[in-house]
Tab-separated table of C-alpha atoms in Angstrom:
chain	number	residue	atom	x	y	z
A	1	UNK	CA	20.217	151.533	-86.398
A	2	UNK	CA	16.752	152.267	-85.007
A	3	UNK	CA	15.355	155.755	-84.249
A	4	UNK	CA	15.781	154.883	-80.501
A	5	UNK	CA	18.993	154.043	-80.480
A	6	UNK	CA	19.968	156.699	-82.007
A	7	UNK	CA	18.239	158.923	-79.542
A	8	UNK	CA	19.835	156.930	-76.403
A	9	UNK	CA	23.153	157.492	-77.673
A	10	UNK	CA	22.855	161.086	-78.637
A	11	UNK	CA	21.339	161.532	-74.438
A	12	UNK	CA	24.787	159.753	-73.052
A	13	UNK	CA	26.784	162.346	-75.618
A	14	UNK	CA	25.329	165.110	-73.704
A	15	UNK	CA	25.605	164.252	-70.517
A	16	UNK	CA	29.164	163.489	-71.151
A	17	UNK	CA	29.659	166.750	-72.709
A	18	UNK	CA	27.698	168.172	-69.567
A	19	UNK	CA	29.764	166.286	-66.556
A	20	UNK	CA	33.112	167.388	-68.834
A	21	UNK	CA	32.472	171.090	-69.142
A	22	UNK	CA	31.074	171.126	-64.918
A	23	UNK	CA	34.558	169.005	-64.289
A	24	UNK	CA	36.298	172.118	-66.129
A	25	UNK	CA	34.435	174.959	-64.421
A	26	UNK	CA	34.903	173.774	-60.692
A	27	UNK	CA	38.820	173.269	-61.544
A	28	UNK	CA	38.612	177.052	-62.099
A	29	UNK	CA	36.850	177.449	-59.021
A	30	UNK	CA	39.022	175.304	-57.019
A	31	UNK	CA	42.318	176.558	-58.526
A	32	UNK	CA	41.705	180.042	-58.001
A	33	UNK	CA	40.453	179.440	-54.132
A	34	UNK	CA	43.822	177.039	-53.965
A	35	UNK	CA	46.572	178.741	-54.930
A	36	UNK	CA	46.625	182.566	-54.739
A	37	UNK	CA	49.538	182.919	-57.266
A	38	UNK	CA	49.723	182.155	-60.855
A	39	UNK	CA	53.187	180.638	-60.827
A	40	UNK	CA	52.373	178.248	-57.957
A	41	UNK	CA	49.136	177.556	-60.598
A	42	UNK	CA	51.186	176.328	-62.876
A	43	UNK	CA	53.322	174.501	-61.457
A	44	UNK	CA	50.699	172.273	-60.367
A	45	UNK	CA	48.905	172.609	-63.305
A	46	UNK	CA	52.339	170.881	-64.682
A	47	UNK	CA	52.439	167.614	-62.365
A	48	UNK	CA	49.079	166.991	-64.107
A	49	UNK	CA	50.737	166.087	-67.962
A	50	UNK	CA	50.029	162.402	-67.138
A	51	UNK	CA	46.196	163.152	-66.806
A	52	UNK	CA	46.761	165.004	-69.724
A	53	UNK	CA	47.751	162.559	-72.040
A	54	UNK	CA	45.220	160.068	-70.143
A	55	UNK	CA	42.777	161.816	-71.619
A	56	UNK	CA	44.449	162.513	-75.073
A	57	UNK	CA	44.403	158.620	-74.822
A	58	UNK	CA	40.563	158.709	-74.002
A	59	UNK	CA	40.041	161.059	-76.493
A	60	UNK	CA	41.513	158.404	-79.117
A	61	UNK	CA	40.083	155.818	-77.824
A	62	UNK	CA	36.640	157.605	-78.076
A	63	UNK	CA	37.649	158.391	-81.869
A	64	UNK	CA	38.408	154.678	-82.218
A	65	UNK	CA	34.918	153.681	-80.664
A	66	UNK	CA	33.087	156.300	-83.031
A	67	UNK	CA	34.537	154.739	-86.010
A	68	UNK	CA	33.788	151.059	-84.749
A	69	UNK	CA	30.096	152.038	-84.197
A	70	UNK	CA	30.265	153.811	-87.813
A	71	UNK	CA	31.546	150.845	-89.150
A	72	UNK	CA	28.389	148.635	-87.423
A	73	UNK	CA	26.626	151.100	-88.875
A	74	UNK	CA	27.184	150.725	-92.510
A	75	UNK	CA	27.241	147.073	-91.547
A	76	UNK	CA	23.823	147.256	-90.772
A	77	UNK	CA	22.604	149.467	-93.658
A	78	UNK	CA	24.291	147.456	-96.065
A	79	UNK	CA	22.086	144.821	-94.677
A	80	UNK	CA	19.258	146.501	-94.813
A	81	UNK	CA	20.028	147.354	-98.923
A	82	UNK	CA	20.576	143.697	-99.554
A	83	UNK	CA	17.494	143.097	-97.591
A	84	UNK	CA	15.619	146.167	-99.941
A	85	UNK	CA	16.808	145.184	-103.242
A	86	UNK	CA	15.972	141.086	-102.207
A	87	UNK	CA	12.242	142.387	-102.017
A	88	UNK	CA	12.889	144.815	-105.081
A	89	UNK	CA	13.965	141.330	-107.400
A	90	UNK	CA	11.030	139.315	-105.849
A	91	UNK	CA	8.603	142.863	-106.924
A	92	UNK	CA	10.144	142.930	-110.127
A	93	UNK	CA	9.396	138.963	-110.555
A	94	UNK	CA	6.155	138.818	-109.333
A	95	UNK	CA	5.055	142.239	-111.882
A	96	UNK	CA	7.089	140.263	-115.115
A	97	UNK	CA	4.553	137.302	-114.227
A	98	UNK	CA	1.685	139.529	-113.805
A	99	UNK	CA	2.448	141.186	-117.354
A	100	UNK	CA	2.896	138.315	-119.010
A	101	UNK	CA	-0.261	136.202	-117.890
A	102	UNK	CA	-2.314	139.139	-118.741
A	103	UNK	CA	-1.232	138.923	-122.583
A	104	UNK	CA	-0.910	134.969	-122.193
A	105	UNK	CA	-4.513	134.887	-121.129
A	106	UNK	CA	-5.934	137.475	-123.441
A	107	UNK	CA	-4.101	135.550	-126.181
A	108	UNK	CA	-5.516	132.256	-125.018
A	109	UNK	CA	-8.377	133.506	-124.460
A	110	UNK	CA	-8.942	135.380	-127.818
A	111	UNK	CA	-7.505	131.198	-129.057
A	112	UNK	CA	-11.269	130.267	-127.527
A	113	UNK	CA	-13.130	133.116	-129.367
A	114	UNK	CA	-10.877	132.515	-132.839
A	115	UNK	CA	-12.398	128.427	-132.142
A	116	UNK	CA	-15.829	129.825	-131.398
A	117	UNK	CA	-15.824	131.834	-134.959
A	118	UNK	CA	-15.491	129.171	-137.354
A	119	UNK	CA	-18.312	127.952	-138.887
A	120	UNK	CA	-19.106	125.824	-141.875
A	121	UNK	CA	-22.569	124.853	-143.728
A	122	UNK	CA	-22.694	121.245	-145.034
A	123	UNK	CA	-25.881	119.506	-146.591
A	124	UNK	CA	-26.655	116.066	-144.629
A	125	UNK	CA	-29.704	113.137	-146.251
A	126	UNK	CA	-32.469	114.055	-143.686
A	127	UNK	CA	-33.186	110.872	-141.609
A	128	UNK	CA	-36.170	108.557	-142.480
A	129	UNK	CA	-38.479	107.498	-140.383
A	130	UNK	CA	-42.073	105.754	-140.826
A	131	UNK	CA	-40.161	102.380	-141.792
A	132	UNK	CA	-40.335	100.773	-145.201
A	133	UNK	CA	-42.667	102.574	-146.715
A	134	UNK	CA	-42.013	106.060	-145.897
A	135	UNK	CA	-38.053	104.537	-147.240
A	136	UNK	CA	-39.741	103.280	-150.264
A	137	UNK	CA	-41.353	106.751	-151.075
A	138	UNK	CA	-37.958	108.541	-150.492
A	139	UNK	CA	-35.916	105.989	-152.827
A	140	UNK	CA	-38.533	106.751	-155.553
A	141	UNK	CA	-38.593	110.796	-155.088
A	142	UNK	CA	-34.950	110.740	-154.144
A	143	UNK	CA	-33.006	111.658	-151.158
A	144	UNK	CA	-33.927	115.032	-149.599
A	145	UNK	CA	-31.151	116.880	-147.744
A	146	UNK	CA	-31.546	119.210	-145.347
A	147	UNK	CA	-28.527	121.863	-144.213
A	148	UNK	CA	-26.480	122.338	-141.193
A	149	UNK	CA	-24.065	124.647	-139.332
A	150	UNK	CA	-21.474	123.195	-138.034
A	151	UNK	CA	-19.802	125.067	-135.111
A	152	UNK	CA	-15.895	125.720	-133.489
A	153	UNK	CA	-14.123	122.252	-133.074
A	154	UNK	CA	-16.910	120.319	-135.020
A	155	UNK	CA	-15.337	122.085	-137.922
A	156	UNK	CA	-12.111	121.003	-137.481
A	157	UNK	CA	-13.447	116.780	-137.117
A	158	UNK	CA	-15.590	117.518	-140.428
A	159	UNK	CA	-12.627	118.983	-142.884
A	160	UNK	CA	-10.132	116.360	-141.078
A	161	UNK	CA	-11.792	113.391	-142.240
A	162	UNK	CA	-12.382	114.949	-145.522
A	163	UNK	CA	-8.302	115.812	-146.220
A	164	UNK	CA	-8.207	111.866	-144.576
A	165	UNK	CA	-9.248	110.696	-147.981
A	166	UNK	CA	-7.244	113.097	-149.938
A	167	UNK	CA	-4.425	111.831	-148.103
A	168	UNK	CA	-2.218	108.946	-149.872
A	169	UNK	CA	1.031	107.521	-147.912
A	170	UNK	CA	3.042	107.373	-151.044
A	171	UNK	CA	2.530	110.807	-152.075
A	172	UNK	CA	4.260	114.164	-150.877
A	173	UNK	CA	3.021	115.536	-147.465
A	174	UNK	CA	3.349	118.922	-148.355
A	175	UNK	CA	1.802	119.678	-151.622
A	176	UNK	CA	-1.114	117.132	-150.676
A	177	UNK	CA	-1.801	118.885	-147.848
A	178	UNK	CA	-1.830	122.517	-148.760
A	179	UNK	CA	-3.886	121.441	-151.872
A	180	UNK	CA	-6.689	120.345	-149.035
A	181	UNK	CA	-5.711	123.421	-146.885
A	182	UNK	CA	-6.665	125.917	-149.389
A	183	UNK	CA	-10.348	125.445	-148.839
A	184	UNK	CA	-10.004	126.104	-144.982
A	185	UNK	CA	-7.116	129.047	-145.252
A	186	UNK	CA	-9.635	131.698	-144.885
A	187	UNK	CA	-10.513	130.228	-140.995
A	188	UNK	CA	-7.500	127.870	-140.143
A	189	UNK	CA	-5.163	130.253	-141.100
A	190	UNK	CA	-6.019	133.117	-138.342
A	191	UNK	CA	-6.128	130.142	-135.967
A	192	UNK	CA	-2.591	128.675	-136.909
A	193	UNK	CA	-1.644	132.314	-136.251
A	194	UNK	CA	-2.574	133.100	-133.178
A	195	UNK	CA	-1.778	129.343	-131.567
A	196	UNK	CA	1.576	130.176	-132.686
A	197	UNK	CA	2.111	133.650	-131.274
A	198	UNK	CA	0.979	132.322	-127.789
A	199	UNK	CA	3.798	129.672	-128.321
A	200	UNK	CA	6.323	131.853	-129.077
A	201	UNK	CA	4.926	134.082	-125.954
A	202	UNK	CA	6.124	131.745	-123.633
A	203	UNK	CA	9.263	130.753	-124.762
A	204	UNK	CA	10.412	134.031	-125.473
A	205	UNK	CA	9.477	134.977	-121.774
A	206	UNK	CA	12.586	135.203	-119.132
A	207	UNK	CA	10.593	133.741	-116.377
A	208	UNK	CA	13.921	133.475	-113.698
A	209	UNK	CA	16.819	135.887	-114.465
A	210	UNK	CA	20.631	135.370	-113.870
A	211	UNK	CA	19.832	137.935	-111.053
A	212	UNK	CA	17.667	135.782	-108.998
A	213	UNK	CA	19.379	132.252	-109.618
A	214	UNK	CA	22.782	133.841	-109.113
A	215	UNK	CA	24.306	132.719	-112.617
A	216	UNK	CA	26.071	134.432	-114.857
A	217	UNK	CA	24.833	135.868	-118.125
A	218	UNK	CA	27.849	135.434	-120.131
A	219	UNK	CA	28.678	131.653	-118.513
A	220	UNK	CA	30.140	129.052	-120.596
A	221	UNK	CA	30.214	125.891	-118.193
A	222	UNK	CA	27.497	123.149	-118.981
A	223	UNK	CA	26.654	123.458	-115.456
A	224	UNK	CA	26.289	127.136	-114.920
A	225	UNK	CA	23.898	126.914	-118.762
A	226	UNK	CA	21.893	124.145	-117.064
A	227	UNK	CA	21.225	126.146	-113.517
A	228	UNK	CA	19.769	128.923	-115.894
A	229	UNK	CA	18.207	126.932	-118.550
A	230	UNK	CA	16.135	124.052	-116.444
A	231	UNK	CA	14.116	126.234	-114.464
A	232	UNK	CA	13.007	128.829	-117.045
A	233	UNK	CA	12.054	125.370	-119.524
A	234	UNK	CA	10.197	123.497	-116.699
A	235	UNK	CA	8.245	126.875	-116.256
A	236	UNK	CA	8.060	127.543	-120.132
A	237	UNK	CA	7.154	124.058	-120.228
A	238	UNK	CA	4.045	124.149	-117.781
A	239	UNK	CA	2.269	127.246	-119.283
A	240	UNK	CA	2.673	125.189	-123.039
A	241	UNK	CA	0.926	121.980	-120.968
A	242	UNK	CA	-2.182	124.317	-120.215
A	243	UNK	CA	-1.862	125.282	-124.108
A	244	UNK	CA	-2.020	121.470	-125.274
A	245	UNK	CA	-4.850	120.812	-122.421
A	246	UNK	CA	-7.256	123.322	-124.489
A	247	UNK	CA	-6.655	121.090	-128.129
A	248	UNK	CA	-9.125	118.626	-129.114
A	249	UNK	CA	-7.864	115.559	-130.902
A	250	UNK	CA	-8.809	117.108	-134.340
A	251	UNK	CA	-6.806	120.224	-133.786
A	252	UNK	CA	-4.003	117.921	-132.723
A	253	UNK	CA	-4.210	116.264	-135.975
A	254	UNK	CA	-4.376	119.288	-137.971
A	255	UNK	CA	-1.684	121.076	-136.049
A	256	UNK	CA	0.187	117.930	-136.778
A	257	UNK	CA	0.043	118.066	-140.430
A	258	UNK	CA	-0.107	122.092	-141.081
A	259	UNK	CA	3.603	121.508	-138.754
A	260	UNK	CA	4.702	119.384	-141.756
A	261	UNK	CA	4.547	121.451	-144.495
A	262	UNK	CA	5.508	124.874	-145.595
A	263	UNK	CA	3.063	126.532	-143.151
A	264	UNK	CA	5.186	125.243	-140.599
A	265	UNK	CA	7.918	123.729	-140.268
A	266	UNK	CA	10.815	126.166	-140.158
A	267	UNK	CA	9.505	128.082	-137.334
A	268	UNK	CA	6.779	125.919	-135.717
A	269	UNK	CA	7.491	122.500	-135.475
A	270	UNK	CA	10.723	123.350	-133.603
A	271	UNK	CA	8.370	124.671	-131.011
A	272	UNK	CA	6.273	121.167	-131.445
A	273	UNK	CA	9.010	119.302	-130.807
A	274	UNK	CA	10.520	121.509	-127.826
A	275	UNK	CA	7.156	121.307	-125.844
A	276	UNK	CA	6.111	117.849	-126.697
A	277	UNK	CA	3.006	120.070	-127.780
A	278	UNK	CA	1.346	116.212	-129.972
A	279	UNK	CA	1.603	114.315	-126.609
A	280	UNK	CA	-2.325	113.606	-126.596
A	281	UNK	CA	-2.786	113.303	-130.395
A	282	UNK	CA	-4.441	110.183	-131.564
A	283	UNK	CA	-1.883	108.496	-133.946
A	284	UNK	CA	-4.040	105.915	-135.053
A	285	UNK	CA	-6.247	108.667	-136.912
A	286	UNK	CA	-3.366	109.523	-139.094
A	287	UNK	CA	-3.214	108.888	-142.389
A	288	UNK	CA	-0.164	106.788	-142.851
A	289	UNK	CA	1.354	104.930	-139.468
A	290	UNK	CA	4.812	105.991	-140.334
A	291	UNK	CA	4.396	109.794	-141.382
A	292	UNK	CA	4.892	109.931	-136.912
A	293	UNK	CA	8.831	109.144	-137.652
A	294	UNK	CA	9.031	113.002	-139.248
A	295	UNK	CA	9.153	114.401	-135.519
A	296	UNK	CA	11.540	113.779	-132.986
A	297	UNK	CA	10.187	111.994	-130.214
A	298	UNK	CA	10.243	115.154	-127.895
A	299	UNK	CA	6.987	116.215	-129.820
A	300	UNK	CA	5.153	113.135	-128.141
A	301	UNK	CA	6.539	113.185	-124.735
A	302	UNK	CA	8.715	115.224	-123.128
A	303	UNK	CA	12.298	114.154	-121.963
């Protein structure tokens, strides 16, 4: 009930109050100028028990009213609470997003700068020019090489077609690869690391609670599972799309492998596979056409 309202009704209480207690003084008046003695008073006063209990009547009627309007009353405010705590939940929703796209950010962010770090210094033949003699000259002094720095993602192409040859489709995944992955640990593994925490960020994150989709948190019924579950995972499922969008093809390939072996495949390839995290990898840069059949088909496209 508004302010005003409340301030109309209180004015009509006291002017009732006011045109009751005038109503009682003038009967005084008007008695005592009537009738001159007090039994002839009261016998009149006596032919007046009907008005009495007219207005012991009015009187419960007004304490019927009173607890009608008290009853709109907490009608309203419990509108008004269900009102407040709807734009509490949608707060509280939009502050759990804002917390967790700060660290999802920072993490992905920090993914860029981890990228960024890793270098590597290879020796390349320096390129020939001046035609066939200046090639003549270099075939009898011998090839000079000259050395480069190789930078972020152009790492990741270089060692991957270097564990390409290593690689043999007849031989075991695992020990093959972490034989290769020994020389790139030191950089690879901070980078594994991290890609996985971010991962693990988002699917650990509650993005719609039982609260706001009006489910239970102890239900049992496929339905009641699938009203709670299908909006957090298409959610879960968009922030792990904008994850994949930031992989080359090379760190596909080498998240596809490392996801194979020890490193991870108790507690990361389930992630792989949940996310469909290899849908833009370039199969035909793997080293053996069937090695693909070790992940469900979930981690190439999501269903």
């Amino acid at each position: 009930m508004t302010a005003k309202k409340k301030k109309n009704n209180l004015v009509g209480l006291y002017i009732l109050f006011a045109i009751i207690f005038s109503a009682w003084i003038i009967s005084m008046f008007f008695l005592r100028w009537k009738f001159s003695n007090w039994t002839i008073r009261g016998t009149f006063g006596d032919s007046f028990g009907a008005i009495n209990s007219l207005f012991s009547g009015l009187a419960l009627g007004g304490i019927i009213y009173t607890i009608f309007l008290q009853k709109k009353e907490l009608s309203l405010q419990r509108k008004e609470l269900k009102n407040t705590r709807k734009e509490f939940t949608i707060q509280n929703k939009t502050l759990r997003l804002q917390r967790f796209e700060n660290t999802f950010f920072n993490l992905l962010s920090l993914h860029h700068q981890i990228v960024d770090s890793i270098d590597l210094d290879i020796e390349k033949p320096k390129k020939i020019d001046g035609g066939i003699k200046a090639l003549t000259l270099a075939l009898e002094k011998g090839r000079e090489y000259q050395r480069i720095t190789l930078k972020g993602r152009d790492v990741f192409k270089e060692k991957y077609v270097e564990m390409l040859h290593e690689l043999k489709p007849d031989e075991n995944i695992n020990s093959n690869y972490l034989k290769f992955y020994e020389s790139v640990q030191t950089d690879f593994g901070h980078y594994f690391r991290n890609l996985y925490r971010i991962i693990k960020l988002v699917d650990e994150t509650e993005f719609h609670t039982h609260l706001e989709l009006g489910t239970s948190p102890t239900a049992t019924k496929r339905i009641d599972l699938l009203n709670y579950n299908s909006p957090n995972h298409i959610t879960k499922y968009k922030y792990t799309s904008m994850i994949r969008s930031q992989l080359s093809d090379y760190e596909l390939l080498w998240l596809f492998y490392n996801c194979l072996s020890e490193n991870g495949i108790e507690k990361f390839k389930p992630y792989i596979e949940k996310y469909s995290l290899l849908k833009n990898i370039p199969k035909n840069k793997l080293h053996d056409d069937k090695i693909a059949e070790q992940y469900k088909e979930s981690a190439f496209e999501n269903k």
